[in-house]
Short mmCIF file of C-alpha atoms and ligand atoms in Angstrom, two decimals:
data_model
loop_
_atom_site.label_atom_id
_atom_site.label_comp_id
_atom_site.label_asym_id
_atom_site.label_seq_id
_atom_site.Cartn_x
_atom_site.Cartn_y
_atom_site.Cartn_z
CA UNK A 7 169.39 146.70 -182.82
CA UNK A 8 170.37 150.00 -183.59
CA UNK A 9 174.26 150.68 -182.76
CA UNK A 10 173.90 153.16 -180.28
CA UNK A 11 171.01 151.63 -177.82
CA UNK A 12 171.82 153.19 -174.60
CA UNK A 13 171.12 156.88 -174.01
CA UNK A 14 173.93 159.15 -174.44
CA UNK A 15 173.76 159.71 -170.47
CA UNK A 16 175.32 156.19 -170.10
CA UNK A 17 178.88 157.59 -172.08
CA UNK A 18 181.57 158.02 -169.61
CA UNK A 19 179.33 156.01 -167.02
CA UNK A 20 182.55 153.56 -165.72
CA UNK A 21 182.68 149.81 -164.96
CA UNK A 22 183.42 149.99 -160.80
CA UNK A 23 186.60 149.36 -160.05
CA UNK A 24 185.64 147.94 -157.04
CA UNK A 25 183.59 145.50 -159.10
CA UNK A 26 186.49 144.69 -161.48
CA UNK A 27 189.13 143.14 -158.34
CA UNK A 28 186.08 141.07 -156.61
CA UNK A 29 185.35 139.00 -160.03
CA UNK A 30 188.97 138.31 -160.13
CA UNK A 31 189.17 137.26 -156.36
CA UNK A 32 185.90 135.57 -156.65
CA UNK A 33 187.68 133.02 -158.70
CA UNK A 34 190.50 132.36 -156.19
CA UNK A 35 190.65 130.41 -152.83
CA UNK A 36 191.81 130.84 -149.60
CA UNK A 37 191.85 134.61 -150.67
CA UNK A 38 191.85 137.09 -147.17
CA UNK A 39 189.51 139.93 -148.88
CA UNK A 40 190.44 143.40 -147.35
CA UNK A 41 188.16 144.63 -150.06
CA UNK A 42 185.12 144.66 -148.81
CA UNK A 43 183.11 148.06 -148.20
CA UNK A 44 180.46 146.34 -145.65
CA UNK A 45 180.61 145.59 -141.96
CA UNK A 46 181.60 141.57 -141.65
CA UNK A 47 179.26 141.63 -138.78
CA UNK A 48 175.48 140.48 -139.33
CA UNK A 49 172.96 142.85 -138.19
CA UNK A 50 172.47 142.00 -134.26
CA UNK A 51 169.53 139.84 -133.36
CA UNK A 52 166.80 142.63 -132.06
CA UNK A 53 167.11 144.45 -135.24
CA UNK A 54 166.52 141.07 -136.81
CA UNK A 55 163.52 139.85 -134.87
CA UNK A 56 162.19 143.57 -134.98
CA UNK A 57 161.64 142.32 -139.08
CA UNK A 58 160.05 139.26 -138.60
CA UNK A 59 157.87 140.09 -136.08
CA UNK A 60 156.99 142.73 -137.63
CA UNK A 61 156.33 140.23 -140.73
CA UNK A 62 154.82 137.52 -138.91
CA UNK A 63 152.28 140.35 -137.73
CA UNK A 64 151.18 140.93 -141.66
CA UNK A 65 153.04 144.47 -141.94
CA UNK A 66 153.45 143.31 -145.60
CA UNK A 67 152.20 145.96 -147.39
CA UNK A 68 153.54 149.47 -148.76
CA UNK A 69 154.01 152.29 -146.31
CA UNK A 70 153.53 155.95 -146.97
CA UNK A 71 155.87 157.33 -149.50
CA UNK A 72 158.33 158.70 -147.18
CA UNK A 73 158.43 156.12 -144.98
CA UNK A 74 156.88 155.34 -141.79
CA UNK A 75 155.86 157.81 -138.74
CA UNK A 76 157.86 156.49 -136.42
CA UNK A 77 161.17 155.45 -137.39
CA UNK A 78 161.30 159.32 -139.15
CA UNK A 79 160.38 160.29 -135.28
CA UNK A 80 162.97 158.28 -133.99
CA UNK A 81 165.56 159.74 -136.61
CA UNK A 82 164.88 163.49 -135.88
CA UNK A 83 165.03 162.58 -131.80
CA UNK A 84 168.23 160.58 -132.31
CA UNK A 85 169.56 163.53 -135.27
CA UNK A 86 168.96 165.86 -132.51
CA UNK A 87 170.09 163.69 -129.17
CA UNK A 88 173.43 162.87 -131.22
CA UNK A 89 173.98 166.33 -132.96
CA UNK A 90 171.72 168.64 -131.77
CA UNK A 91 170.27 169.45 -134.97
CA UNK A 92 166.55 169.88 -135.80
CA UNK A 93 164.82 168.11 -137.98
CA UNK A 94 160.88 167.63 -137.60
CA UNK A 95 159.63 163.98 -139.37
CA UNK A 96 158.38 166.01 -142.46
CA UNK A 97 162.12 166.86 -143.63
CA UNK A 98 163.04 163.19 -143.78
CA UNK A 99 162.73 160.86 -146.28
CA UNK A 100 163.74 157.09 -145.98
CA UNK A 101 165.04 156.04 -148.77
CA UNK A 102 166.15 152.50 -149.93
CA UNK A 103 170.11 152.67 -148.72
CA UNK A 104 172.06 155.91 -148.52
CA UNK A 105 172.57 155.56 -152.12
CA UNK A 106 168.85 155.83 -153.26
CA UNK A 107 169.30 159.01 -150.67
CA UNK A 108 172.64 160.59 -152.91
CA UNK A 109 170.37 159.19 -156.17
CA UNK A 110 167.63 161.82 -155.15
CA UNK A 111 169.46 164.55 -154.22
CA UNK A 112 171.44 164.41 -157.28
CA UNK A 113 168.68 164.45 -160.04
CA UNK A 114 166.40 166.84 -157.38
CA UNK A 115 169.01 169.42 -158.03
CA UNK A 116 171.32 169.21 -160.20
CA UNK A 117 170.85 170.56 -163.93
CA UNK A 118 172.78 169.38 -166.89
CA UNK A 119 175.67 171.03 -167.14
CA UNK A 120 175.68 172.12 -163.52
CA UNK A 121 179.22 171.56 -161.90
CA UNK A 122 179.25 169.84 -158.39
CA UNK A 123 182.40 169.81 -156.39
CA UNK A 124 183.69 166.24 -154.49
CA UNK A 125 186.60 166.11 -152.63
CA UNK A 126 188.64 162.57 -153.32
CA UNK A 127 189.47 160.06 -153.18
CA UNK A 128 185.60 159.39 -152.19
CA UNK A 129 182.64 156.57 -152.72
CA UNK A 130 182.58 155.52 -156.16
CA UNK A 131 178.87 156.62 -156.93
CA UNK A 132 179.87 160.05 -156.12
CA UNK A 133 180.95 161.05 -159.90
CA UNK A 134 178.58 158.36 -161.37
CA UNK A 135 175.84 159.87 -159.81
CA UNK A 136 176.02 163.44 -160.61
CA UNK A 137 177.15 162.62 -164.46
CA UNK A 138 173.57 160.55 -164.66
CA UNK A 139 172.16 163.70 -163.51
CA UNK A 140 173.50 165.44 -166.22
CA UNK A 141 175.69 167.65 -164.31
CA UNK A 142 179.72 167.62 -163.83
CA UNK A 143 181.72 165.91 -161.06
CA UNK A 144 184.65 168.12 -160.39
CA UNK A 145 187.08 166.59 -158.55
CA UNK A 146 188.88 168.18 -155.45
CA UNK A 147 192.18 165.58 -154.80
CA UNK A 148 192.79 165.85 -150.90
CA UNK A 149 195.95 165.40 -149.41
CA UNK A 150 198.07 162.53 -147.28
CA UNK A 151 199.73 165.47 -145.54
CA UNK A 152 196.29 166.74 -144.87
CA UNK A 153 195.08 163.34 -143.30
CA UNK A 154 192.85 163.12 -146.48
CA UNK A 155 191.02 165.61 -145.12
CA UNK A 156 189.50 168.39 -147.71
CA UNK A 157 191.11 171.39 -147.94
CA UNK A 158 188.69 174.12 -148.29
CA UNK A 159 191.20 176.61 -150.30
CA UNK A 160 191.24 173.93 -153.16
CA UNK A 161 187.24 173.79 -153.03
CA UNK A 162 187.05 177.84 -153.10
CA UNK A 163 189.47 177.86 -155.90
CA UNK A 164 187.29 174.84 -158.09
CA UNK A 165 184.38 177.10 -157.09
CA UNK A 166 183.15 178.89 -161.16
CA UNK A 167 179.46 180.28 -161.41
CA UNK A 168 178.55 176.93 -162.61
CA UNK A 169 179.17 174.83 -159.05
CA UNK A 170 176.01 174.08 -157.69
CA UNK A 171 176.51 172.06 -154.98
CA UNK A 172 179.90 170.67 -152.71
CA UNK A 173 179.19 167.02 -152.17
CA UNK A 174 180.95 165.91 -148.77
CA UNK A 175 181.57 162.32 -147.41
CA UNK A 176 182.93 162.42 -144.07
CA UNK A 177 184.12 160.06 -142.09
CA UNK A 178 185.61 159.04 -145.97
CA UNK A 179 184.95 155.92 -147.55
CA UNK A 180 187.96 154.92 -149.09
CA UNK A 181 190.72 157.21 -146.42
CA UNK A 182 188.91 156.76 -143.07
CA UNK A 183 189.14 160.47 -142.97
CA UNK A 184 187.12 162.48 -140.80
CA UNK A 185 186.59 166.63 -141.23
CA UNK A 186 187.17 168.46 -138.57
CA UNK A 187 185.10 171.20 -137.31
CA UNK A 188 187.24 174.01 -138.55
CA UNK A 189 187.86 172.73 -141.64
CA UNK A 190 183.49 172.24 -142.08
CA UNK A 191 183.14 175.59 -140.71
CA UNK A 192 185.49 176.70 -143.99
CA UNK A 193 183.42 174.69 -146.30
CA UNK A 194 180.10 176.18 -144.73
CA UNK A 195 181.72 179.83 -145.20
CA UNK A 196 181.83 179.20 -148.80
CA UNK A 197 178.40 177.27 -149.63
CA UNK A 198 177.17 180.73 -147.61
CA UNK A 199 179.30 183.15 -150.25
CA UNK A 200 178.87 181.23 -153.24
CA UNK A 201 175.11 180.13 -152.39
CA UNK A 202 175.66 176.84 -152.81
CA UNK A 203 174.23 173.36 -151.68
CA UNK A 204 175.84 170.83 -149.98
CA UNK A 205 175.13 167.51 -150.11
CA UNK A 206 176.44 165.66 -146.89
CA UNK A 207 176.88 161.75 -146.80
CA UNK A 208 177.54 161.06 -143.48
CA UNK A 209 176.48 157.24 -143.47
CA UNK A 210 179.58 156.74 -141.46
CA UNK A 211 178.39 158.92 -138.69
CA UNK A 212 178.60 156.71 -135.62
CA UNK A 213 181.78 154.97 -136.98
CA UNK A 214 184.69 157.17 -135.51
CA UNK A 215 187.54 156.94 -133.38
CA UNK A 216 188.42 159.11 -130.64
CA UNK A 217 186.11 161.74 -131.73
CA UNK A 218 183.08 163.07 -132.09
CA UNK A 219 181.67 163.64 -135.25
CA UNK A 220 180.84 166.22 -136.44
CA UNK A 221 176.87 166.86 -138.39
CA UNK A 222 177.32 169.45 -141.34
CA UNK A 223 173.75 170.81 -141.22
CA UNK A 224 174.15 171.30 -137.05
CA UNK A 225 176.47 174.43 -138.29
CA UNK A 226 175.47 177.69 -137.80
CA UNK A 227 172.68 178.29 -141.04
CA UNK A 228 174.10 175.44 -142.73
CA UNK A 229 170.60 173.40 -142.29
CA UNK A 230 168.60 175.03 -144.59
CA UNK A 231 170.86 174.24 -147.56
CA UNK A 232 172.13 170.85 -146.47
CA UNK A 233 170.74 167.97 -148.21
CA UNK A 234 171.78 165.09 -145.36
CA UNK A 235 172.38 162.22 -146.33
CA UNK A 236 172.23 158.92 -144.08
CA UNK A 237 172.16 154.88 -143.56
CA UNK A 238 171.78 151.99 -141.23
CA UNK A 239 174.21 149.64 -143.50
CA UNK A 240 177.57 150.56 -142.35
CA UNK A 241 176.54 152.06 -138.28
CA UNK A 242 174.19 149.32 -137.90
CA UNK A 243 175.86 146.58 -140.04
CA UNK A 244 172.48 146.35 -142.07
CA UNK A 245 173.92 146.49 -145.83
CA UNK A 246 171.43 144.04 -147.28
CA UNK A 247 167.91 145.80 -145.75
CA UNK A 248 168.65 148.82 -148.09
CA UNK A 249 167.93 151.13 -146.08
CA UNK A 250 168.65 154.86 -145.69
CA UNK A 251 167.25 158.99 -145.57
CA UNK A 252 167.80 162.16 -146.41
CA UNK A 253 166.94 165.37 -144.31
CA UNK A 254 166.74 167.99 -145.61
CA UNK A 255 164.47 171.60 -145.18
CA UNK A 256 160.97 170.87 -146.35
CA UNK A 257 160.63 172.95 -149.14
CA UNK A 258 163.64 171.09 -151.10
CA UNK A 259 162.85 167.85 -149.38
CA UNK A 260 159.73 168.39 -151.51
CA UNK A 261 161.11 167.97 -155.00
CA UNK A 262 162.80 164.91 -154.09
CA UNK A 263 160.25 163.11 -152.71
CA UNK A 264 158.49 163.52 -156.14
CA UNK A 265 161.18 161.67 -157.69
CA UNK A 266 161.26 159.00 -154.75
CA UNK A 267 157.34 158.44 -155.00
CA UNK A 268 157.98 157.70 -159.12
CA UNK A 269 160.53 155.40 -158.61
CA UNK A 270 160.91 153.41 -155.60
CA UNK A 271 157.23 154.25 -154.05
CA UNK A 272 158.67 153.64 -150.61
CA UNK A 273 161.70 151.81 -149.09
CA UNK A 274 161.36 148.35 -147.59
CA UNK A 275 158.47 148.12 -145.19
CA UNK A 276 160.60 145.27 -143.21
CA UNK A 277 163.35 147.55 -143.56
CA UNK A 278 161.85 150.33 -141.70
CA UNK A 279 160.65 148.54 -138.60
CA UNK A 280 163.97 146.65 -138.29
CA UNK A 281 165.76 150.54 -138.81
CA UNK A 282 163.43 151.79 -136.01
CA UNK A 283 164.55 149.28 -133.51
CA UNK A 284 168.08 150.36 -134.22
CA UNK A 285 167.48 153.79 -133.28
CA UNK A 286 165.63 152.85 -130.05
CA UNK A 287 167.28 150.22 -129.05
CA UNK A 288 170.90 149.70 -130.95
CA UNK A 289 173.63 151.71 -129.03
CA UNK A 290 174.64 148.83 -127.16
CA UNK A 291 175.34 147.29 -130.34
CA UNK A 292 177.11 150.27 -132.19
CA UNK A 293 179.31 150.27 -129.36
CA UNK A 294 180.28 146.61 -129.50
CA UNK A 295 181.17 146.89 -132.78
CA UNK A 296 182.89 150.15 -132.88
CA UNK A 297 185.13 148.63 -129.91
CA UNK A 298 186.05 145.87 -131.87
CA UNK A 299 186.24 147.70 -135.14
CA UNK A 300 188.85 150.05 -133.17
CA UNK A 301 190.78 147.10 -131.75
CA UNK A 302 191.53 146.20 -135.77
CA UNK A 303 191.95 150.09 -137.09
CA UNK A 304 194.92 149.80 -134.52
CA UNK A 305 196.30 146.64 -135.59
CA UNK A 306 196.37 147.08 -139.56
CA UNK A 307 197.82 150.58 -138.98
CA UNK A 308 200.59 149.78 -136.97
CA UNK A 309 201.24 146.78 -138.86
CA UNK A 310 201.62 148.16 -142.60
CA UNK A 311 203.62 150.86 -140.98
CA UNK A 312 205.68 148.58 -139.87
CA UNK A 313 205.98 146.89 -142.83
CA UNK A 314 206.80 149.84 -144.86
CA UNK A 315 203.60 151.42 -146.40
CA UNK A 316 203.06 154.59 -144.95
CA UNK A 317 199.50 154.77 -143.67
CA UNK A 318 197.99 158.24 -141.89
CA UNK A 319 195.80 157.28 -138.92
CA UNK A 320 192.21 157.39 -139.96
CA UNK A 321 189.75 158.55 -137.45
CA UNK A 322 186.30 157.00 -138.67
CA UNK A 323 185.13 154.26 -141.07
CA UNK A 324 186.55 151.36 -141.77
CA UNK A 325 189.02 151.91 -144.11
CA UNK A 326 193.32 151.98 -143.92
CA UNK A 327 194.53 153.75 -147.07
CA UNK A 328 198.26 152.97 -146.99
CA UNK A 329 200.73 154.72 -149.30
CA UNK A 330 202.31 152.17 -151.96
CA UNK A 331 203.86 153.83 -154.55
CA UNK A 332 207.60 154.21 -152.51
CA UNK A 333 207.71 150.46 -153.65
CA UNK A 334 207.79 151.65 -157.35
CA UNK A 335 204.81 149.85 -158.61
CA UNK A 336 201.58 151.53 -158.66
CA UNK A 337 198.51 150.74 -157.33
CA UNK A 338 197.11 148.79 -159.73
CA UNK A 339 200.15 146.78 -160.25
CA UNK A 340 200.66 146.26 -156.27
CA UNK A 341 197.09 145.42 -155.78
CA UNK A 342 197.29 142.81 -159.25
CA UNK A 343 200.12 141.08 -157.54
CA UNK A 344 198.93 141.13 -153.82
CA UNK A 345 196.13 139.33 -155.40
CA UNK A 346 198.09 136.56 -157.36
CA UNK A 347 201.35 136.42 -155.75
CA UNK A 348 199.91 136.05 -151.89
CA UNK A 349 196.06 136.20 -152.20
CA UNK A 350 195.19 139.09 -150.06
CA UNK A 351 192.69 141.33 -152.14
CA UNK A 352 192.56 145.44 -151.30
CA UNK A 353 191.77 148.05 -153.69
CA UNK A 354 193.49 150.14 -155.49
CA UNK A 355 193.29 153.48 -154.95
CA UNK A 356 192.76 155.75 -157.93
CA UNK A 357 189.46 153.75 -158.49
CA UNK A 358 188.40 156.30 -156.13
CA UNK A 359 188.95 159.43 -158.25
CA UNK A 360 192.23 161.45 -158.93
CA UNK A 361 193.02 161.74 -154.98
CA UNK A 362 193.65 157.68 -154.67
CA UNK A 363 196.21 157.30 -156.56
CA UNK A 364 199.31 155.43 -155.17
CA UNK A 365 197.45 154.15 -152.54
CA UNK A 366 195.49 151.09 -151.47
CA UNK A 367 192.09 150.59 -150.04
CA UNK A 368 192.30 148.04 -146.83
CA UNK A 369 189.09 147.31 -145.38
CA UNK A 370 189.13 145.73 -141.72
CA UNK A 371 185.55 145.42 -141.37
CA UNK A 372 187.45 141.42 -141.04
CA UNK A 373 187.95 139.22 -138.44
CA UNK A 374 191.35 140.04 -136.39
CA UNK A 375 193.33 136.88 -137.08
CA UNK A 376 192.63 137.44 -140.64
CA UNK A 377 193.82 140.63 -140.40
CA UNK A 378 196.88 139.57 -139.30
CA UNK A 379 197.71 136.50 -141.71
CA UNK A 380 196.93 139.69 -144.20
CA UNK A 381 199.60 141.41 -142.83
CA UNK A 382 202.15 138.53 -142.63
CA UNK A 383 201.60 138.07 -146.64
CA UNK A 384 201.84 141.54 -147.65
CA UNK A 385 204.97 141.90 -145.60
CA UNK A 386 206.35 139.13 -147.49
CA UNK A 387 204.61 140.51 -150.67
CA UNK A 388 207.11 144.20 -149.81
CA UNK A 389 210.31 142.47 -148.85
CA UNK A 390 209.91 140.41 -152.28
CA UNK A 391 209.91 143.98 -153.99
N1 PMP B 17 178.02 156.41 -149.00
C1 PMP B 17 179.20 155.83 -148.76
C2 PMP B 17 180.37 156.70 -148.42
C3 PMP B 17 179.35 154.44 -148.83
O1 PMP B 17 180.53 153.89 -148.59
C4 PMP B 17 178.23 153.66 -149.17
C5 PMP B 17 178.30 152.15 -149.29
N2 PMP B 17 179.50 151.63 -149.66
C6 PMP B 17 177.01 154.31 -149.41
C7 PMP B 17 176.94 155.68 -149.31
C8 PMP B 17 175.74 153.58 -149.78
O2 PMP B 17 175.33 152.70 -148.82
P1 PMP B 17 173.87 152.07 -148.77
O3 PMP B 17 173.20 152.33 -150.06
O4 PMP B 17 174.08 150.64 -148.47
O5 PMP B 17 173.18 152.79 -147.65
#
């Protein structure tokens, strides 16, 4: 074998961090796992049966490349009953998971050496993805005292005549951030100056608090050079269908359907009956679960407040991101010893990107009690420090 086998794109291509603590918990027991990035909840029955029915009836066979009629119907009704914004079926792709949807958008458009700008702390295939593509994650750290939120002087001022795109995830996987209007409206100014894309994850759409949330491409001209990008795992707790789109103005939707047809042909047949039921049918269900997911945002905020870690209320997601450097360890050493010393498992936070650090991911897509036994460990964890 020659020495250097992999291409030269792999180089600077990370191990996840995320990855990294769930081998070492993985070993453990009676572990309470506040890492996880996926709803606990199994996808509700309808959206279940909707799949075998649908393979029971013999749909076991490839669908058009980008994805059946109807569920892209039901996504540009529900797009447009949710957000108001227009898409017709032909600007939608469905994709296998948001992140075949981020995978697409990334090598449609961006060149080698072609800078894209990502607020973080953010989703760990943010960076990964755009350095496969060739091009250059720069890194935008937002702020506690912001609420994580981005601030859009610190994108204008990363903005060179490289920057092709801004790549936005909001609500935020790891802060539970949300954007507010304003703040978009800033961000949309600038893409509009600078001509620039914008790639918008939003695969945490329906997953807010005492909000509403708001849909990048509904913004005044923002539409035709959004790339949106979209999922059923987290909203409609269906992680392991794979199962996703992008919208985006036909003309660019174009070039990355190329690039979907060569490499996945289509996403999951089974996938995309079972997604279609969730649109028509799954509110009910989103609601349920955004109730309960509410009842435990509460609980874990007050509660590491309480204990001592300072923790901004976040406002969609799933996600706490409390502050633990005031204890004088850092992340990684707070989130090592949480681990061995009283077996809860979070993340720490500068896996994220430069914006993390100091702080802790705490999932609570997790069953209340356990929630709560987490809590009564790390508070003994803190008043060990
Ligand atoms: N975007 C964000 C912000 C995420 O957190 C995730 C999953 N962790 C994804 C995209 C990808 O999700 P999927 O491929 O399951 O749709």
């Amino acid at each position: 074998m020659p020495e250097n086998y992999f291409a030269t794109r792999m180089e600077g291509l990370k191990p996840s961090a995320i990855r990294k603590f769930f081998d070492i918990a993985a070993t453990m027991q009676d572990v309470i796992s506040l890492g996880i990035g996926e709803p606990d909840f199994d996808t509700p029955a309808p959206i279940v049966q909707a799949g075998v029915q649908s393979l029971l009836a013999g749909q076991t066979h490839y669908t058009s490349n980008v994805g059946i009629l109807q569920l892209r119907q039901a996504l540009a009704a529900h797009l447009q009953r949710l957000y108001g914004v227009a898409y017709a079926a032909d600007e939608i792709v469905i994709t296998v998971g948001g992140s075949e949807a981020l995978y697409l958008a990334a090598t449609a458009f961006v060149n080698p050496g072609d800078e894209v700008i990502i607020p973080t702390p953010c989703f760990v295939s943010y960076q990964a993805q755009v350095h496969l593509a060739g091009g250059i994650p720069v890194e935008v750290a937002c702020k506690m005292e912001n609420n994580f939120e981005v601030d859009p002087r610190d994108v204008e001022a990363a903005i060179t005549p490289r920057t092709k795109a801004i790549l936005l995830g909001f609500p935020s996987n790891p802060t539970g951030a949300v954007a507010r209007r304003e703040t978009l409206m800033e961000i949309a100014r600038l893409a509009e100056q600078h001509d620039l894309l914008v790639f918008s994850d939003e695969i945490y759409d329906r997953l807010v608090y005492g909000g509403s949330h708001v849909c990048f491409p509904a913004l005044p001209n923002m539409a035709k050079r959004t790339i949106l990008l979209g999922g059923f795992s987290k909203d409609y707790a269906m992680t392991g269908w794979r199962i996703g789109y992008a919208a985006a103005p036909a003309e660019l939707l174009k070039g990355m359907l190329r690039i979907h047809q060569y490499t996945v042909m289509c996403a999951s047949t089974t996938a995309q009956v079972a997604a279609t039921e969730a649109l028509l049918h799954g509110d009910e269900h989103v609601r349920q679960m955004v109730a309960e997911y509410d009842r435990r945002r509460k609980l874990i905020v007050a509660g590491l407040n309480q204990i001592g870690l300072p923790t901004f209320e976040p406002r969609g997601a799933f996600y706490a991101f409390p502050k633990v450097s005031d204890t004088g360890l850092t992340d990684e050493e707070f989130a090592s010893r949480l681990l061995v010393e009283e077996k809860v498992a979070a993340i720490p936070g500068n896996g994220f990107g430069a914006g993390g650090e100091g702080h802790l991911r705490c999932s609570y897509a997790t069953a209340y009690e356990k929630i709560e036994e987490a809590l009564r460990r790390i508070e003994r964890f803190v008043n060990r420090l």
